[in-house]
Amino acid sequence: MTVNTSVEDTAGNGLTIGVLALQGAYDAHANVLRQLGATPKLVRLPSDLEGIDGLVMPGGESTTMLRFLEQRGFFDILKDFVHATPTFGTCAGVILLATDVSNPSQKSLGTLDVTVERNSYGRQIDSTILHSESKLPGDPIEMVFIRAPRITRTGAAVEILATRQNDPVLVREGHLLAATFHPELGHDPRVHRYFLDMVAQHKSKAAAD
Ligand code: GLN
């Protein structure tokens, strides 16, 4: 599958999307967002959250990200931010968003009503690329799993958009989107486009209120 960067790929026009850039795969997210017409903004400090319409929390090592977040009150500021603003977590980003984390248990922003088990599909060597049907229109989605967490419980308000065998791997709860795989490392911008549509809807609703 090739990246579709045709004129229809304008889902992000006029949107500024923060990408948490403390550690991990943030550049690849910024590139996909740019391809879709959005303006990515790297977020390294609490003040970088100002003026963004949505936020991507990338994959990487959630424990390392937490260490950075525990400085300068960033954790509490980010917690308030993700509570109210569209946020897309991938892999470690899902671990940070989840209400419950196991293997081992660790602190989290507690916003997305799921339980995640870290490193649940095995070690780095068990990382894999799969294709799976999803509720997004079009072909099966390419899913790159790297030391991925497993979503072992979803709350009643969580919509499951794609699964790996029976495990949810792409879920949405209101203004939150979460993928336990890495859509930014594949060749298919549909998951990011879906997120940008969520952000645009949220923004126009906020403007109307
Ligand atoms: N294993 C990592 C963690 O527990 C997540 C891996 C990833 O983001 N690719 O934080």
Short mmCIF file of C-alpha atoms in Angstrom, two decimals, residues 91-186:
data_model
loop_
_atom_site.label_atom_id
_atom_site.label_comp_id
_atom_site.label_asym_id
_atom_site.label_seq_id
_atom_site.Cartn_x
_atom_site.Cartn_y
_atom_site.Cartn_z
CA CYS A 91 1.46 2.34 22.13
CA ALA A 92 3.27 3.97 25.10
CA GLY A 93 0.83 6.87 24.62
CA VAL A 94 -2.05 4.47 25.32
CA ILE A 95 -0.30 3.33 28.51
CA LEU A 96 -0.08 6.97 29.63
CA LEU A 97 -3.77 7.64 28.84
CA ALA A 98 -5.21 4.47 30.45
CA THR A 99 -7.05 4.40 33.75
CA ASP A 100 -5.33 1.12 34.77
CA VAL A 101 -1.86 -0.20 33.91
CA SER A 102 -0.43 -3.62 34.77
CA ASN A 103 2.82 -5.58 34.29
CA PRO A 104 3.92 -3.68 36.30
CA SER A 105 1.35 -1.22 37.49
CA GLN A 106 2.41 2.41 37.03
CA LYS A 107 1.10 5.94 37.27
CA SER A 108 -1.01 7.19 34.36
CA LEU A 109 -3.15 10.12 33.28
CA GLY A 110 -6.22 7.98 33.97
CA THR A 111 -8.41 9.41 31.19
CA LEU A 112 -9.15 6.52 28.80
CA ASP A 113 -11.30 3.88 30.52
CA VAL A 114 -9.21 0.80 29.66
CA THR A 115 -6.83 -1.56 31.42
CA VAL A 116 -3.55 -2.16 29.60
CA GLU A 117 -0.94 -4.82 30.23
CA ARG A 118 2.50 -3.60 29.20
CA ASN A 119 4.74 -5.65 26.87
CA SER A 120 2.00 -8.23 26.70
CA TYR A 121 2.75 -9.69 23.26
CA GLY A 122 6.32 -10.60 24.16
CA ARG A 123 9.72 -9.07 23.69
CA GLN A 124 11.17 -6.88 20.92
CA ILE A 125 11.76 -10.01 18.83
CA ASP A 126 8.02 -10.73 18.86
CA SER A 127 7.22 -7.35 17.32
CA THR A 128 5.18 -7.85 14.18
CA ILE A 129 3.26 -6.30 11.29
CA LEU A 130 -0.33 -7.45 10.73
CA HIS A 131 -3.25 -6.39 8.56
CA SER A 132 -6.67 -6.33 10.09
CA GLU A 133 -10.22 -5.25 9.22
CA SER A 134 -11.43 -2.19 11.08
CA LYS A 135 -14.45 0.08 11.31
CA LEU A 136 -12.57 2.63 9.21
CA PRO A 137 -13.63 2.61 5.55
CA GLY A 138 -11.43 0.83 3.02
CA ASP A 139 -8.91 -2.01 3.09
CA PRO A 140 -7.65 -3.73 6.25
CA ILE A 141 -5.31 -1.47 8.25
CA GLU A 142 -1.57 -2.12 8.43
CA MET A 143 -0.57 -2.50 12.08
CA VAL A 144 3.03 -2.32 13.26
CA PHE A 145 3.30 -3.73 16.81
CA ILE A 146 6.48 -2.99 18.80
CA ARG A 147 6.60 -4.34 22.37
CA ALA A 148 2.94 -3.46 22.40
CA PRO A 149 0.61 -3.27 25.38
CA ARG A 150 -2.56 -5.37 25.37
CA ILE A 151 -5.91 -3.77 26.15
CA THR A 152 -7.42 -6.30 28.56
CA ARG A 153 -10.55 -4.35 29.57
CA THR A 154 -12.59 -1.60 27.93
CA GLY A 155 -15.13 0.54 29.77
CA ALA A 156 -18.73 0.75 28.60
CA ALA A 157 -18.18 4.06 26.75
CA VAL A 158 -15.19 2.76 24.78
CA GLU A 159 -15.83 1.93 21.11
CA ILE A 160 -13.65 -0.79 19.61
CA LEU A 161 -12.58 0.17 16.06
CA ALA A 162 -10.18 -2.71 15.34
CA THR A 163 -8.98 -5.92 16.97
CA ARG A 164 -6.00 -8.28 16.86
CA GLN A 165 -7.58 -11.70 17.30
CA ASN A 166 -9.94 -10.78 20.14
CA ASP A 167 -7.92 -7.93 21.63
CA PRO A 168 -8.99 -4.34 20.97
CA VAL A 169 -6.08 -2.51 19.26
CA LEU A 170 -7.78 0.69 18.06
CA VAL A 171 -10.35 2.24 20.38
CA ARG A 172 -12.17 5.53 20.82
CA GLU A 173 -13.80 7.07 23.86
CA GLY A 174 -15.33 10.45 22.97
CA HIS A 175 -12.46 12.85 22.22
CA LEU A 176 -9.79 10.18 22.87
CA LEU A 177 -8.35 7.78 20.27
CA ALA A 178 -5.87 5.02 21.13
CA ALA A 179 -3.89 2.51 19.04
CA THR A 180 -1.68 -0.14 20.60
CA PHE A 181 0.15 -0.33 17.25
CA HIS A 182 2.13 2.35 15.38
CA PRO A 183 0.09 3.81 12.49
CA GLU A 184 2.80 6.45 11.97
CA LEU A 185 5.29 3.73 10.96
CA GLY A 186 3.03 2.13 8.35
#
